């Protein structure tokens, strides 16, 4: 299976997600948060640094729960201010689903 290359908007969304999670982690260690969420510290590191810009939904959900964030907060704060090309017609519902097929990969 060949993955479609990520757009600049998708890469920026991944970087924003990583920054949001890193800020929410605060002084807690990466190992502590990763273990509590059921992930490896390496996976969390990749997400926080933007090297894994499209983590699976359940990975994001586990991290959000561990960090005390709602998925609504994560969805709103991780999306770049400018909507993805071709998603403006449906407003925020469309921008929230942009790249959703990749999130499960």
PDB file of C-alpha atoms in Angstrom:
ATOM      1  CA  UNK A   1       0.000   0.000   0.000  1.00  0.00           C
ATOM      2  CA  UNK A   2       1.413   3.357  -1.037  1.00  0.00           C
ATOM      3  CA  UNK A   3       0.741   6.350   1.186  1.00  0.00           C
ATOM      4  CA  UNK A   4      -0.140   9.640  -0.417  1.00  0.00           C
ATOM      5  CA  UNK A   5       2.429  12.283   0.566  1.00  0.00           C
ATOM      6  CA  UNK A   6       1.210  14.676   3.235  1.00  0.00           C
ATOM      7  CA  UNK A   7       0.347  18.211   2.232  1.00  0.00           C
ATOM      8  CA  UNK A   8       2.036  21.154   3.946  1.00  0.00           C
ATOM      9  CA  UNK A   9      -1.256  21.793   5.779  1.00  0.00           C
ATOM     10  CA  UNK A  10      -1.303  18.213   7.108  1.00  0.00           C
ATOM     11  CA  UNK A  11       2.330  18.493   8.227  1.00  0.00           C
ATOM     12  CA  UNK A  12       1.560  21.773  10.018  1.00  0.00           C
ATOM     13  CA  UNK A  13      -1.448  20.160  11.707  1.00  0.00           C
ATOM     14  CA  UNK A  14       0.850  17.387  12.967  1.00  0.00           C
ATOM     15  CA  UNK A  15       3.353  19.914  14.286  1.00  0.00           C
ATOM     16  CA  UNK A  16       0.566  21.818  16.062  1.00  0.00           C
ATOM     17  CA  UNK A  17      -0.726  18.572  17.580  1.00  0.00           C
ATOM     18  CA  UNK A  18       2.766  17.768  18.840  1.00  0.00           C
ATOM     19  CA  UNK A  19       3.208  21.232  20.337  1.00  0.00           C
ATOM     20  CA  UNK A  20      -0.198  20.990  22.034  1.00  0.00           C
ATOM     21  CA  UNK A  21       0.625  17.617  23.583  1.00  0.00           C
ATOM     22  CA  UNK A  22       4.091  18.775  24.621  1.00  0.00           C
ATOM     23  CA  UNK A  23       2.619  21.847  26.345  1.00  0.00           C
ATOM     24  CA  UNK A  24      -0.073  19.774  28.082  1.00  0.00           C
ATOM     25  CA  UNK A  25       2.590  17.340  29.335  1.00  0.00           C
ATOM     26  CA  UNK A  26       4.327  20.195  31.158  1.00  0.00           C
ATOM     27  CA  UNK A  27       6.989  18.980  33.579  1.00  0.00           C
ATOM     28  CA  UNK A  28       5.837  15.361  33.474  1.00  0.00           C
ATOM     29  CA  UNK A  29       8.244  12.988  31.789  1.00  0.00           C
ATOM     30  CA  UNK A  30       7.646  11.606  28.336  1.00  0.00           C
ATOM     31  CA  UNK A  31       8.083   8.070  29.718  1.00  0.00           C
ATOM     32  CA  UNK A  32       5.437   8.651  32.408  1.00  0.00           C
ATOM     33  CA  UNK A  33       2.831  10.011  29.988  1.00  0.00           C
ATOM     34  CA  UNK A  34       3.543   7.418  27.307  1.00  0.00           C
ATOM     35  CA  UNK A  35       3.231   4.554  29.793  1.00  0.00           C
ATOM     36  CA  UNK A  36      -0.021   5.940  31.214  1.00  0.00           C
ATOM     37  CA  UNK A  37      -1.433   6.209  27.677  1.00  0.00           C
ATOM     38  CA  UNK A  38      -0.250   2.719  26.719  1.00  0.00           C
ATOM     39  CA  UNK A  39       2.323   3.933  24.197  1.00  0.00           C
ATOM     40  CA  UNK A  40       6.061   3.753  23.872  1.00  0.00           C
ATOM     41  CA  UNK A  41       8.065   6.853  24.730  1.00  0.00           C
ATOM     42  CA  UNK A  42       9.439   6.711  21.166  1.00  0.00           C
ATOM     43  CA  UNK A  43       5.919   6.988  19.712  1.00  0.00           C
ATOM     44  CA  UNK A  44       5.146   9.975  21.924  1.00  0.00           C
ATOM     45  CA  UNK A  45       8.463  11.586  20.972  1.00  0.00           C
ATOM     46  CA  UNK A  46       7.664  11.198  17.272  1.00  0.00           C
ATOM     47  CA  UNK A  47       4.217  12.721  17.717  1.00  0.00           C
ATOM     48  CA  UNK A  48       5.524  15.632  19.806  1.00  0.00           C
ATOM     49  CA  UNK A  49       8.252  16.444  17.288  1.00  0.00           C
ATOM     50  CA  UNK A  50       5.965  16.174  14.262  1.00  0.00           C
ATOM     51  CA  UNK A  51       7.760  13.127  12.847  1.00  0.00           C
ATOM     52  CA  UNK A  52       4.478  11.192  13.142  1.00  0.00           C
ATOM     53  CA  UNK A  53       2.057  13.903  12.004  1.00  0.00           C
ATOM     54  CA  UNK A  54      -0.992  11.660  11.541  1.00  0.00           C
ATOM     55  CA  UNK A  55      -1.222   9.364  14.569  1.00  0.00           C
ATOM     56  CA  UNK A  56      -4.156   6.965  14.843  1.00  0.00           C
ATOM     57  CA  UNK A  57      -7.331   8.249  16.452  1.00  0.00           C
ATOM     58  CA  UNK A  58      -7.086   5.929  19.462  1.00  0.00           C
ATOM     59  CA  UNK A  59      -3.492   7.020  20.054  1.00  0.00           C
ATOM     60  CA  UNK A  60      -4.582  10.667  20.171  1.00  0.00           C
ATOM     61  CA  UNK A  61      -7.588   9.749  22.334  1.00  0.00           C
ATOM     62  CA  UNK A  62      -5.368   7.887  24.830  1.00  0.00           C
ATOM     63  CA  UNK A  63      -2.931  10.800  25.037  1.00  0.00           C
ATOM     64  CA  UNK A  64      -5.725  13.363  25.387  1.00  0.00           C
ATOM     65  CA  UNK A  65      -7.282  11.370  28.218  1.00  0.00           C
ATOM     66  CA  UNK A  66      -3.966  10.966  30.001  1.00  0.00           C
ATOM     67  CA  UNK A  67      -3.206  14.680  29.657  1.00  0.00           C
ATOM     68  CA  UNK A  68      -6.684  15.827  30.685  1.00  0.00           C
ATOM     69  CA  UNK A  69      -7.559  17.268  27.280  1.00  0.00           C
ATOM     70  CA  UNK A  70     -10.889  16.794  25.563  1.00  0.00           C
ATOM     71  CA  UNK A  71     -10.853  15.561  21.990  1.00  0.00           C
ATOM     72  CA  UNK A  72     -12.767  18.716  21.069  1.00  0.00           C
ATOM     73  CA  UNK A  73      -9.894  20.830  22.412  1.00  0.00           C
ATOM     74  CA  UNK A  74      -7.344  18.768  20.525  1.00  0.00           C
ATOM     75  CA  UNK A  75      -9.334  18.966  17.285  1.00  0.00           C
ATOM     76  CA  UNK A  76      -9.752  22.740  17.501  1.00  0.00           C
ATOM     77  CA  UNK A  77      -6.264  23.630  18.720  1.00  0.00           C
ATOM     78  CA  UNK A  78      -4.320  21.305  16.413  1.00  0.00           C
ATOM     79  CA  UNK A  79      -5.916  22.539  13.184  1.00  0.00           C
ATOM     80  CA  UNK A  80      -3.967  25.311  11.448  1.00  0.00           C
ATOM     81  CA  UNK A  81      -5.886  28.594  11.185  1.00  0.00           C
ATOM     82  CA  UNK A  82      -6.241  28.356   7.413  1.00  0.00           C
ATOM     83  CA  UNK A  83      -8.556  25.572   6.217  1.00  0.00           C
ATOM     84  CA  UNK A  84      -7.252  22.847   3.961  1.00  0.00           C
ATOM     85  CA  UNK A  85      -7.777  23.458   0.263  1.00  0.00           C
ATOM     86  CA  UNK A  86     -11.196  22.223  -0.855  1.00  0.00           C
ATOM     87  CA  UNK A  87     -12.747  21.986   2.635  1.00  0.00           C
ATOM     88  CA  UNK A  88     -14.197  25.481   3.045  1.00  0.00           C
ATOM     89  CA  UNK A  89     -17.673  24.500   1.806  1.00  0.00           C
ATOM     90  CA  UNK A  90     -18.718  22.675   4.979  1.00  0.00           C
ATOM     91  CA  UNK A  91     -16.898  24.781   7.550  1.00  0.00           C
ATOM     92  CA  UNK A  92     -15.329  23.234  10.637  1.00  0.00           C
ATOM     93  CA  UNK A  93     -16.931  19.821  10.151  1.00  0.00           C
ATOM     94  CA  UNK A  94     -15.047  19.423   6.894  1.00  0.00           C
ATOM     95  CA  UNK A  95     -11.752  20.663   8.292  1.00  0.00           C
ATOM     96  CA  UNK A  96     -12.072  18.232  11.187  1.00  0.00           C
ATOM     97  CA  UNK A  97     -12.336  15.333   8.785  1.00  0.00           C
ATOM     98  CA  UNK A  98      -9.558  16.422   6.440  1.00  0.00           C
ATOM     99  CA  UNK A  99      -7.099  13.578   6.247  1.00  0.00           C
ATOM    100  CA  UNK A 100      -9.293  11.367   8.439  1.00  0.00           C
ATOM    101  CA  UNK A 101      -8.498   8.382   6.271  1.00  0.00           C
ATOM    102  CA  UNK A 102      -4.836   8.763   7.090  1.00  0.00           C
ATOM    103  CA  UNK A 103      -5.430   9.076  10.845  1.00  0.00           C
ATOM    104  CA  UNK A 104      -6.360   5.404  11.074  1.00  0.00           C
ATOM    105  CA  UNK A 105      -3.323   4.227   9.098  1.00  0.00           C
TER     106      UNK A 105
END
